[in-house]
Amino acid sequence: MSLFLNILWVLFGGFFMGLAWFLYGIIAAITIIGIPWARACFNIGWFVIWPFGREAVSRKRLTGEEDLGTGFLGLLGNIIWFVLAGFWLALGHLMIAIAYFVTIIGIPFGYQHIKFIEISMVPIGKAIVEID
């Protein structure tokens, strides 16, 4: 079922939000100082393009250990991210989710966009994992 939903997702617009993540990643990488955010953007961009059957979880919850991205520097990085780009990506996901929720068939896609709002606001310290 995940494969079918992912194919529909790509065909009906999920691909374009993934491209938005890649664009933010390229902009962040060009600035050199934004490379940590660029890496997160590219990982999340692939997640946004192919979301069904995967989820974003905190690396601290996944490994049981705190690392650079899950500690104070990760929090600081997420605050900077939110101000510069996260708000706009979250707003894009929210607007698309509302458009999908208008139709009954689009509800699973709208729900995916709602899940992306959190990761849009705080991407540092997250890992993308497969769901069984």
Tab-separated table of N, CA and C in Angstrom:
chain	number	residue	atom	x	y	z
A	1	MET	N	0.813	-1.191	0.000
A	1	MET	CA	0.000	0.000	0.000
A	1	MET	C	0.860	1.260	0.000
A	2	SER	N	1.996	1.228	0.745
A	2	SER	CA	2.874	2.393	0.803
A	2	SER	C	3.409	2.754	-0.580
A	3	LEU	N	3.777	1.755	-1.362
A	3	LEU	CA	4.288	2.013	-2.710
A	3	LEU	C	3.233	2.726	-3.551
A	4	PHE	N	2.004	2.245	-3.505
A	4	PHE	CA	0.912	2.856	-4.270
A	4	PHE	C	0.688	4.307	-3.839
A	5	LEU	N	0.630	4.536	-2.521
A	5	LEU	CA	0.421	5.889	-2.016
A	5	LEU	C	1.590	6.811	-2.369
A	6	ASN	N	2.825	6.285	-2.314
A	6	ASN	CA	3.978	7.100	-2.677
A	6	ASN	C	3.956	7.497	-4.152
A	7	ILE	N	3.544	6.586	-5.012
A	7	ILE	CA	3.449	6.903	-6.446
A	7	ILE	C	2.392	7.980	-6.666
A	8	LEU	N	1.234	7.824	-6.027
A	8	LEU	CA	0.196	8.859	-6.131
A	8	LEU	C	0.698	10.188	-5.571
A	9	TRP	N	1.422	10.133	-4.461
A	9	TRP	CA	1.970	11.322	-3.829
A	9	TRP	C	2.862	12.094	-4.802
A	10	VAL	N	3.762	11.374	-5.458
A	10	VAL	CA	4.677	12.018	-6.406
A	10	VAL	C	3.899	12.618	-7.569
A	11	LEU	N	2.923	11.886	-8.068
A	11	LEU	CA	2.156	12.366	-9.219
A	11	LEU	C	1.278	13.572	-8.900
A	12	PHE	N	0.784	13.668	-7.667
A	12	PHE	CA	-0.156	14.727	-7.318
A	12	PHE	C	0.444	15.817	-6.442
A	13	GLY	N	1.714	16.122	-6.620
A	13	GLY	CA	2.263	17.328	-6.024
A	13	GLY	C	3.304	17.180	-4.943
A	14	GLY	N	3.490	16.019	-4.373
A	14	GLY	CA	4.494	15.864	-3.327
A	14	GLY	C	5.900	16.129	-3.830
A	15	PHE	N	6.109	15.863	-5.085
A	15	PHE	CA	7.415	16.076	-5.711
A	15	PHE	C	7.826	17.544	-5.623
A	16	PHE	N	6.875	18.454	-5.784
A	16	PHE	CA	7.202	19.878	-5.811
A	16	PHE	C	7.605	20.410	-4.433
A	17	MET	N	6.997	19.900	-3.368
A	17	MET	CA	7.436	20.312	-2.029
A	17	MET	C	8.817	19.744	-1.730
A	18	GLY	N	9.106	18.557	-2.232
A	18	GLY	CA	10.457	18.014	-2.100
A	18	GLY	C	11.475	18.897	-2.802
A	19	LEU	N	11.100	19.406	-3.971
A	19	LEU	CA	11.992	20.323	-4.685
A	19	LEU	C	12.207	21.611	-3.892
A	20	ALA	N	11.181	22.073	-3.195
A	20	ALA	CA	11.337	23.264	-2.348
A	20	ALA	C	12.371	23.000	-1.260
A	21	TRP	N	12.340	21.814	-0.672
A	21	TRP	CA	13.341	21.460	0.337
A	21	TRP	C	14.735	21.434	-0.274
A	22	PHE	N	14.855	20.874	-1.479
A	22	PHE	CA	16.163	20.831	-2.141
A	22	PHE	C	16.660	22.240	-2.464
A	23	LEU	N	15.761	23.135	-2.859
A	23	LEU	CA	16.143	24.516	-3.145
A	23	LEU	C	16.688	25.188	-1.884
A	24	TYR	N	15.994	25.021	-0.764
A	24	TYR	CA	16.501	25.575	0.496
A	24	TYR	C	17.846	24.946	0.861
A	25	GLY	N	18.016	23.665	0.586
A	25	GLY	CA	19.284	22.994	0.861
A	25	GLY	C	20.414	23.551	0.020
A	26	ILE	N	20.150	23.820	-1.242
A	26	ILE	CA	21.176	24.391	-2.125
A	26	ILE	C	21.554	25.791	-1.660
A	27	ILE	N	20.556	26.590	-1.311
A	27	ILE	CA	20.830	27.943	-0.811
A	27	ILE	C	21.663	27.878	0.468
A	28	ALA	N	21.315	26.972	1.370
A	28	ALA	CA	22.061	26.833	2.622
A	28	ALA	C	23.493	26.382	2.353
A	29	ALA	N	23.690	25.462	1.397
A	29	ALA	CA	25.029	24.964	1.097
A	29	ALA	C	25.909	26.047	0.467
A	30	ILE	N	25.308	26.905	-0.326
A	30	ILE	CA	26.067	27.976	-0.964
A	30	ILE	C	26.643	28.924	0.081
A	31	THR	N	25.939	29.116	1.178
A	31	THR	CA	26.402	30.051	2.207
A	31	THR	C	27.549	29.489	3.041
A	32	ILE	N	27.937	28.254	2.856
A	32	ILE	CA	28.969	27.543	3.599
A	32	ILE	C	28.587	27.366	5.078
A	33	ILE	N	28.234	28.427	5.760
A	33	ILE	CA	27.848	28.317	7.174
A	33	ILE	C	26.552	27.527	7.332
A	34	GLY	N	25.769	27.411	6.258
A	34	GLY	CA	24.500	26.707	6.315
A	34	GLY	C	24.583	25.232	5.979
A	35	ILE	N	25.789	24.685	5.888
A	35	ILE	CA	25.937	23.272	5.494
A	35	ILE	C	25.199	22.307	6.427
A	36	PRO	N	25.191	22.502	7.755
A	36	PRO	CA	24.402	21.583	8.589
A	36	PRO	C	22.918	21.586	8.222
A	37	TRP	N	22.381	22.754	7.891
A	37	TRP	CA	20.981	22.836	7.485
A	37	TRP	C	20.795	22.238	6.098
A	38	ALA	N	21.785	22.397	5.244
A	38	ALA	CA	21.690	21.845	3.893
A	38	ALA	C	21.568	20.326	3.947
A	39	ARG	N	22.371	19.703	4.776
A	39	ARG	CA	22.306	18.238	4.911
A	39	ARG	C	20.924	17.801	5.371
A	40	ALA	N	20.384	18.501	6.366
A	40	ALA	CA	19.043	18.185	6.858
A	40	ALA	C	18.010	18.395	5.748
A	41	CYS	N	18.168	19.459	4.972
A	41	CYS	CA	17.219	19.737	3.878
A	41	CYS	C	17.209	18.619	2.846
A	42	PHE	N	18.375	18.131	2.480
A	42	PHE	CA	18.429	17.077	1.474
A	42	PHE	C	17.829	15.772	1.999
A	43	ASN	N	18.123	15.428	3.245
A	43	ASN	CA	17.522	14.222	3.837
A	43	ASN	C	16.005	14.339	3.907
A	44	ILE	N	15.529	15.484	4.361
A	44	ILE	CA	14.088	15.676	4.494
A	44	ILE	C	13.437	15.829	3.128
A	45	GLY	N	14.159	16.398	2.167
A	45	GLY	CA	13.633	16.504	0.802
A	45	GLY	C	13.290	15.142	0.226
A	46	TRP	N	14.172	14.161	0.430
A	46	TRP	CA	13.869	12.796	-0.044
A	46	TRP	C	12.691	12.208	0.713
A	47	PHE	N	12.608	12.519	2.000
A	47	PHE	CA	11.483	12.061	2.813
A	47	PHE	C	10.174	12.664	2.314
A	48	VAL	N	10.201	13.947	1.969
A	48	VAL	CA	8.994	14.614	1.478
A	48	VAL	C	8.578	14.056	0.123
A	49	ILE	N	9.529	13.660	-0.695
A	49	ILE	CA	9.188	13.094	-2.006
A	49	ILE	C	8.605	11.689	-1.866
A	50	TRP	N	9.064	10.916	-0.908
A	50	TRP	CA	8.642	9.514	-0.754
A	50	TRP	C	8.293	9.249	0.713
A	51	PRO	N	7.162	9.786	1.223
A	51	PRO	CA	6.910	9.782	2.675
A	51	PRO	C	6.231	8.556	3.267
A	52	PHE	N	5.394	7.877	2.505
A	52	PHE	CA	4.605	6.792	3.094
A	52	PHE	C	5.505	5.609	3.437
A	53	GLY	N	5.324	5.089	4.647
A	53	GLY	CA	6.143	3.974	5.117
A	53	GLY	C	7.392	4.434	5.849
A	54	ARG	N	7.536	5.748	6.059
A	54	ARG	CA	8.677	6.293	6.791
A	54	ARG	C	8.182	7.387	7.731
A	55	GLU	N	8.984	7.679	8.741
A	55	GLU	CA	8.645	8.767	9.651
A	55	GLU	C	9.916	9.417	10.163
A	56	ALA	N	9.780	10.633	10.651
A	56	ALA	CA	10.901	11.378	11.237
A	56	ALA	C	10.837	11.230	12.753
A	57	VAL	N	11.962	10.850	13.339
A	57	VAL	CA	12.042	10.709	14.792
A	57	VAL	C	13.300	11.427	15.282
A	58	SER	N	13.303	11.774	16.549
A	58	SER	CA	14.476	12.396	17.151
A	58	SER	C	15.619	11.381	17.201
A	59	ARG	N	16.816	11.836	16.849
A	59	ARG	CA	17.971	10.940	16.932
A	59	ARG	C	18.232	10.531	18.375
A	60	LYS	N	17.903	11.391	19.327
A	60	LYS	CA	18.082	11.051	20.735
A	60	LYS	C	17.172	9.886	21.117
A	61	ARG	N	15.939	9.898	20.626
A	61	ARG	CA	15.008	8.803	20.893
A	61	ARG	C	15.440	7.534	20.173
A	62	LEU	N	16.011	7.703	18.995
A	62	LEU	CA	16.421	6.557	18.188
A	62	LEU	C	17.646	5.858	18.767
A	63	THR	N	18.667	6.641	19.155
A	63	THR	CA	19.917	6.058	19.636
A	63	THR	C	20.008	5.979	21.155
A	64	GLY	N	19.190	6.777	21.849
A	64	GLY	CA	19.261	6.814	23.303
A	64	GLY	C	20.385	7.688	23.820
A	65	GLU	N	21.083	8.373	22.913
A	65	GLU	CA	22.194	9.235	23.299
A	65	GLU	C	21.996	10.625	22.719
A	66	GLU	N	22.493	11.608	23.439
A	66	GLU	CA	22.437	12.977	22.946
A	66	GLU	C	23.663	13.216	22.060
A	67	ASP	N	23.470	13.925	20.947
A	67	ASP	CA	24.587	14.266	20.080
A	67	ASP	C	24.553	15.754	19.781
A	68	LEU	N	25.402	16.203	18.894
A	68	LEU	CA	25.514	17.626	18.590
A	68	LEU	C	24.189	18.227	18.135
A	69	GLY	N	23.422	17.489	17.335
A	69	GLY	CA	22.164	18.009	16.819
A	69	GLY	C	20.988	17.917	17.767
A	70	THR	N	21.116	17.131	18.824
A	70	THR	CA	19.994	16.985	19.755
A	70	THR	C	20.201	17.761	21.043
A	71	GLY	N	21.347	18.420	21.188
A	71	GLY	CA	21.632	19.193	22.392
A	71	GLY	C	21.339	20.673	22.197
A	72	PHE	N	22.077	21.496	22.931
A	72	PHE	CA	21.871	22.941	22.898
A	72	PHE	C	22.149	23.512	21.509
A	73	LEU	N	23.217	23.051	20.856
A	73	LEU	CA	23.528	23.575	19.523
A	73	LEU	C	22.447	23.218	18.509
A	74	GLY	N	21.839	22.057	18.666
A	74	GLY	CA	20.726	21.679	17.807
A	74	GLY	C	19.527	22.591	18.014
A	75	LEU	N	19.260	22.926	19.275
A	75	LEU	CA	18.172	23.855	19.586
A	75	LEU	C	18.441	25.228	18.973
A	76	LEU	N	19.667	25.701	19.129
A	76	LEU	CA	20.043	26.988	18.548
A	76	LEU	C	19.925	26.949	17.020
A	77	GLY	N	20.381	25.849	16.424
A	77	GLY	CA	20.266	25.684	14.968
A	77	GLY	C	18.819	25.659	14.506
A	78	ASN	N	17.962	25.014	15.264
A	78	ASN	CA	16.534	24.965	14.908
A	78	ASN	C	15.875	26.335	15.023
A	79	ILE	N	16.280	27.135	16.003
A	79	ILE	CA	15.722	28.488	16.135
A	79	ILE	C	16.131	29.334	14.941
A	80	ILE	N	17.412	29.273	14.579
A	80	ILE	CA	17.884	30.017	13.406
A	80	ILE	C	17.164	29.535	12.154
A	81	TRP	N	17.020	28.212	12.006
A	81	TRP	CA	16.332	27.643	10.848
A	81	TRP	C	14.900	28.139	10.756
A	82	PHE	N	14.194	28.110	11.885
A	82	PHE	CA	12.792	28.525	11.888
A	82	PHE	C	12.643	29.958	11.398
A	83	VAL	N	13.506	30.843	11.863
A	83	VAL	CA	13.420	32.247	11.479
A	83	VAL	C	13.717	32.435	9.986
A	84	LEU	N	14.712	31.734	9.473
A	84	LEU	CA	15.136	31.956	8.086
A	84	LEU	C	14.339	31.178	7.051
A	85	ALA	N	13.948	29.952	7.359
A	85	ALA	CA	13.308	29.130	6.326
A	85	ALA	C	12.171	28.265	6.835
A	86	GLY	N	12.248	27.802	8.054
A	86	GLY	CA	11.278	26.838	8.559
A	86	GLY	C	9.845	27.328	8.538
A	87	PHE	N	9.637	28.586	8.900
A	87	PHE	CA	8.292	29.130	8.898
A	87	PHE	C	7.671	29.049	7.516
A	88	TRP	N	8.447	29.387	6.489
A	88	TRP	CA	7.913	29.421	5.125
A	88	TRP	C	7.620	28.023	4.603
A	89	LEU	N	8.487	27.064	4.911
A	89	LEU	CA	8.209	25.686	4.506
A	89	LEU	C	6.993	25.142	5.241
A	90	ALA	N	6.881	25.439	6.528
A	90	ALA	CA	5.724	24.985	7.303
A	90	ALA	C	4.441	25.604	6.754
A	91	LEU	N	4.489	26.874	6.408
A	91	LEU	CA	3.327	27.538	5.835
A	91	LEU	C	2.932	26.900	4.500
A	92	GLY	N	3.922	26.560	3.682
A	92	GLY	CA	3.639	25.879	2.411
A	92	GLY	C	2.966	24.536	2.637
A	93	HIS	N	3.477	23.760	3.599
A	93	HIS	CA	2.859	22.470	3.900
A	93	HIS	C	1.441	22.652	4.440
A	94	LEU	N	1.227	23.664	5.260
A	94	LEU	CA	-0.103	23.921	5.806
A	94	LEU	C	-1.092	24.278	4.704
A	95	MET	N	-0.699	25.145	3.798
A	95	MET	CA	-1.601	25.556	2.710
A	95	MET	C	-1.951	24.371	1.800
A	96	ILE	N	-0.971	23.563	1.499
A	96	ILE	CA	-1.228	22.389	0.653
A	96	ILE	C	-2.111	21.387	1.398
A	97	ALA	N	-1.873	21.213	2.714
A	97	ALA	CA	-2.703	20.292	3.512
A	97	ALA	C	-4.157	20.733	3.504
A	98	ILE	N	-4.398	22.013	3.664
A	98	ILE	CA	-5.776	22.513	3.642
A	98	ILE	C	-6.426	22.221	2.295
A	99	ALA	N	-5.679	22.426	1.223
A	99	ALA	CA	-6.225	22.143	-0.110
A	99	ALA	C	-6.554	20.655	-0.269
A	100	TYR	N	-5.713	19.780	0.265
A	100	TYR	CA	-5.986	18.344	0.180
A	100	TYR	C	-7.166	17.936	1.055
A	101	PHE	N	-7.312	18.548	2.240
A	101	PHE	CA	-8.400	18.184	3.137
A	101	PHE	C	-9.770	18.553	2.590
A	102	VAL	N	-9.817	19.437	1.618
A	102	VAL	CA	-11.093	19.815	1.017
A	102	VAL	C	-11.730	18.617	0.313
A	103	THR	N	-10.897	17.734	-0.224
A	103	THR	CA	-11.420	16.552	-0.907
A	103	THR	C	-11.270	15.334	0.002
A	104	ILE	N	-12.168	14.388	-0.108
A	104	ILE	CA	-12.085	13.174	0.702
A	104	ILE	C	-10.893	12.323	0.274
A	105	ILE	N	-10.653	12.230	-1.014
A	105	ILE	CA	-9.540	11.420	-1.516
A	105	ILE	C	-8.191	11.990	-1.074
A	106	GLY	N	-8.095	13.293	-0.892
A	106	GLY	CA	-6.831	13.930	-0.537
A	106	GLY	C	-6.485	13.897	0.934
A	107	ILE	N	-7.342	13.346	1.789
A	107	ILE	CA	-7.097	13.365	3.229
A	107	ILE	C	-5.772	12.685	3.620
A	108	PRO	N	-5.409	11.513	3.077
A	108	PRO	CA	-4.103	10.941	3.452
A	108	PRO	C	-2.937	11.850	3.065
A	109	PHE	N	-3.060	12.547	1.939
A	109	PHE	CA	-2.003	13.455	1.510
A	109	PHE	C	-1.958	14.696	2.406
A	110	GLY	N	-3.120	15.191	2.784
A	110	GLY	CA	-3.177	16.321	3.714
A	110	GLY	C	-2.560	15.962	5.053
A	111	TYR	N	-2.827	14.762	5.518
A	111	TYR	CA	-2.257	14.303	6.788
A	111	TYR	C	-0.734	14.256	6.707
A	112	GLN	N	-0.195	13.803	5.582
A	112	GLN	CA	1.266	13.783	5.417
A	112	GLN	C	1.839	15.194	5.507
A	113	HIS	N	1.182	16.143	4.877
A	113	HIS	CA	1.671	17.521	4.931
A	113	HIS	C	1.612	18.077	6.353
A	114	ILE	N	0.602	17.692	7.116
A	114	ILE	CA	0.528	18.115	8.517
A	114	ILE	C	1.724	17.558	9.288
A	115	LYS	N	2.102	16.313	9.029
A	115	LYS	CA	3.270	15.727	9.689
A	115	LYS	C	4.547	16.472	9.306
A	116	PHE	N	4.602	16.995	8.093
A	116	PHE	CA	5.793	17.712	7.639
A	116	PHE	C	5.923	19.091	8.277
A	117	ILE	N	4.851	19.621	8.837
A	117	ILE	CA	4.923	20.948	9.453
A	117	ILE	C	5.905	20.939	10.620
A	118	GLU	N	5.851	19.914	11.467
A	118	GLU	CA	6.773	19.855	12.606
A	118	GLU	C	8.214	19.776	12.140
A	119	ILE	N	8.497	18.894	11.206
A	119	ILE	CA	9.875	18.747	10.752
A	119	ILE	C	10.335	19.972	9.970
A	120	SER	N	9.396	20.725	9.395
A	120	SER	CA	9.759	21.968	8.715
A	120	SER	C	10.263	23.001	9.711
A	121	MET	N	9.706	22.985	10.900
A	121	MET	CA	10.078	23.978	11.898
A	121	MET	C	11.331	23.588	12.684
A	122	VAL	N	11.545	22.298	12.911
A	122	VAL	CA	12.702	21.843	13.699
A	122	VAL	C	13.358	20.623	13.053
A	123	PRO	N	14.125	20.802	11.968
A	123	PRO	CA	14.700	19.647	11.270
A	123	PRO	C	16.000	19.105	11.867
A	124	ILE	N	16.741	19.927	12.594
A	124	ILE	CA	18.026	19.488	13.132
A	124	ILE	C	17.787	18.491	14.263
A	125	GLY	N	18.521	17.385	14.237
A	125	GLY	CA	18.379	16.356	15.261
A	125	GLY	C	17.356	15.296	14.931
A	126	LYS	N	16.865	15.282	13.694
A	126	LYS	CA	15.867	14.287	13.280
A	126	LYS	C	16.526	13.227	12.385
A	127	ALA	N	15.975	12.039	12.427
A	127	ALA	CA	16.393	10.947	11.555
A	127	ALA	C	15.137	10.383	10.887
A	128	ILE	N	15.263	9.969	9.649
A	128	ILE	CA	14.162	9.378	8.907
A	128	ILE	C	14.310	7.863	8.994
A	129	VAL	N	13.267	7.179	9.489
A	129	VAL	CA	13.315	5.730	9.657
A	129	VAL	C	12.140	5.065	8.941
A	130	GLU	N	12.344	3.827	8.572
A	130	GLU	CA	11.291	3.027	7.939
A	130	GLU	C	10.307	2.555	9.007
A	131	ILE	N	9.028	2.523	8.652
A	131	ILE	CA	7.987	2.006	9.538
A	131	ILE	C	7.669	0.587	9.094
A	132	ASP	N	7.555	-0.322	10.067
A	132	ASP	CA	7.212	-1.718	9.714
A	132	ASP	C	5.747	-1.844	9.394
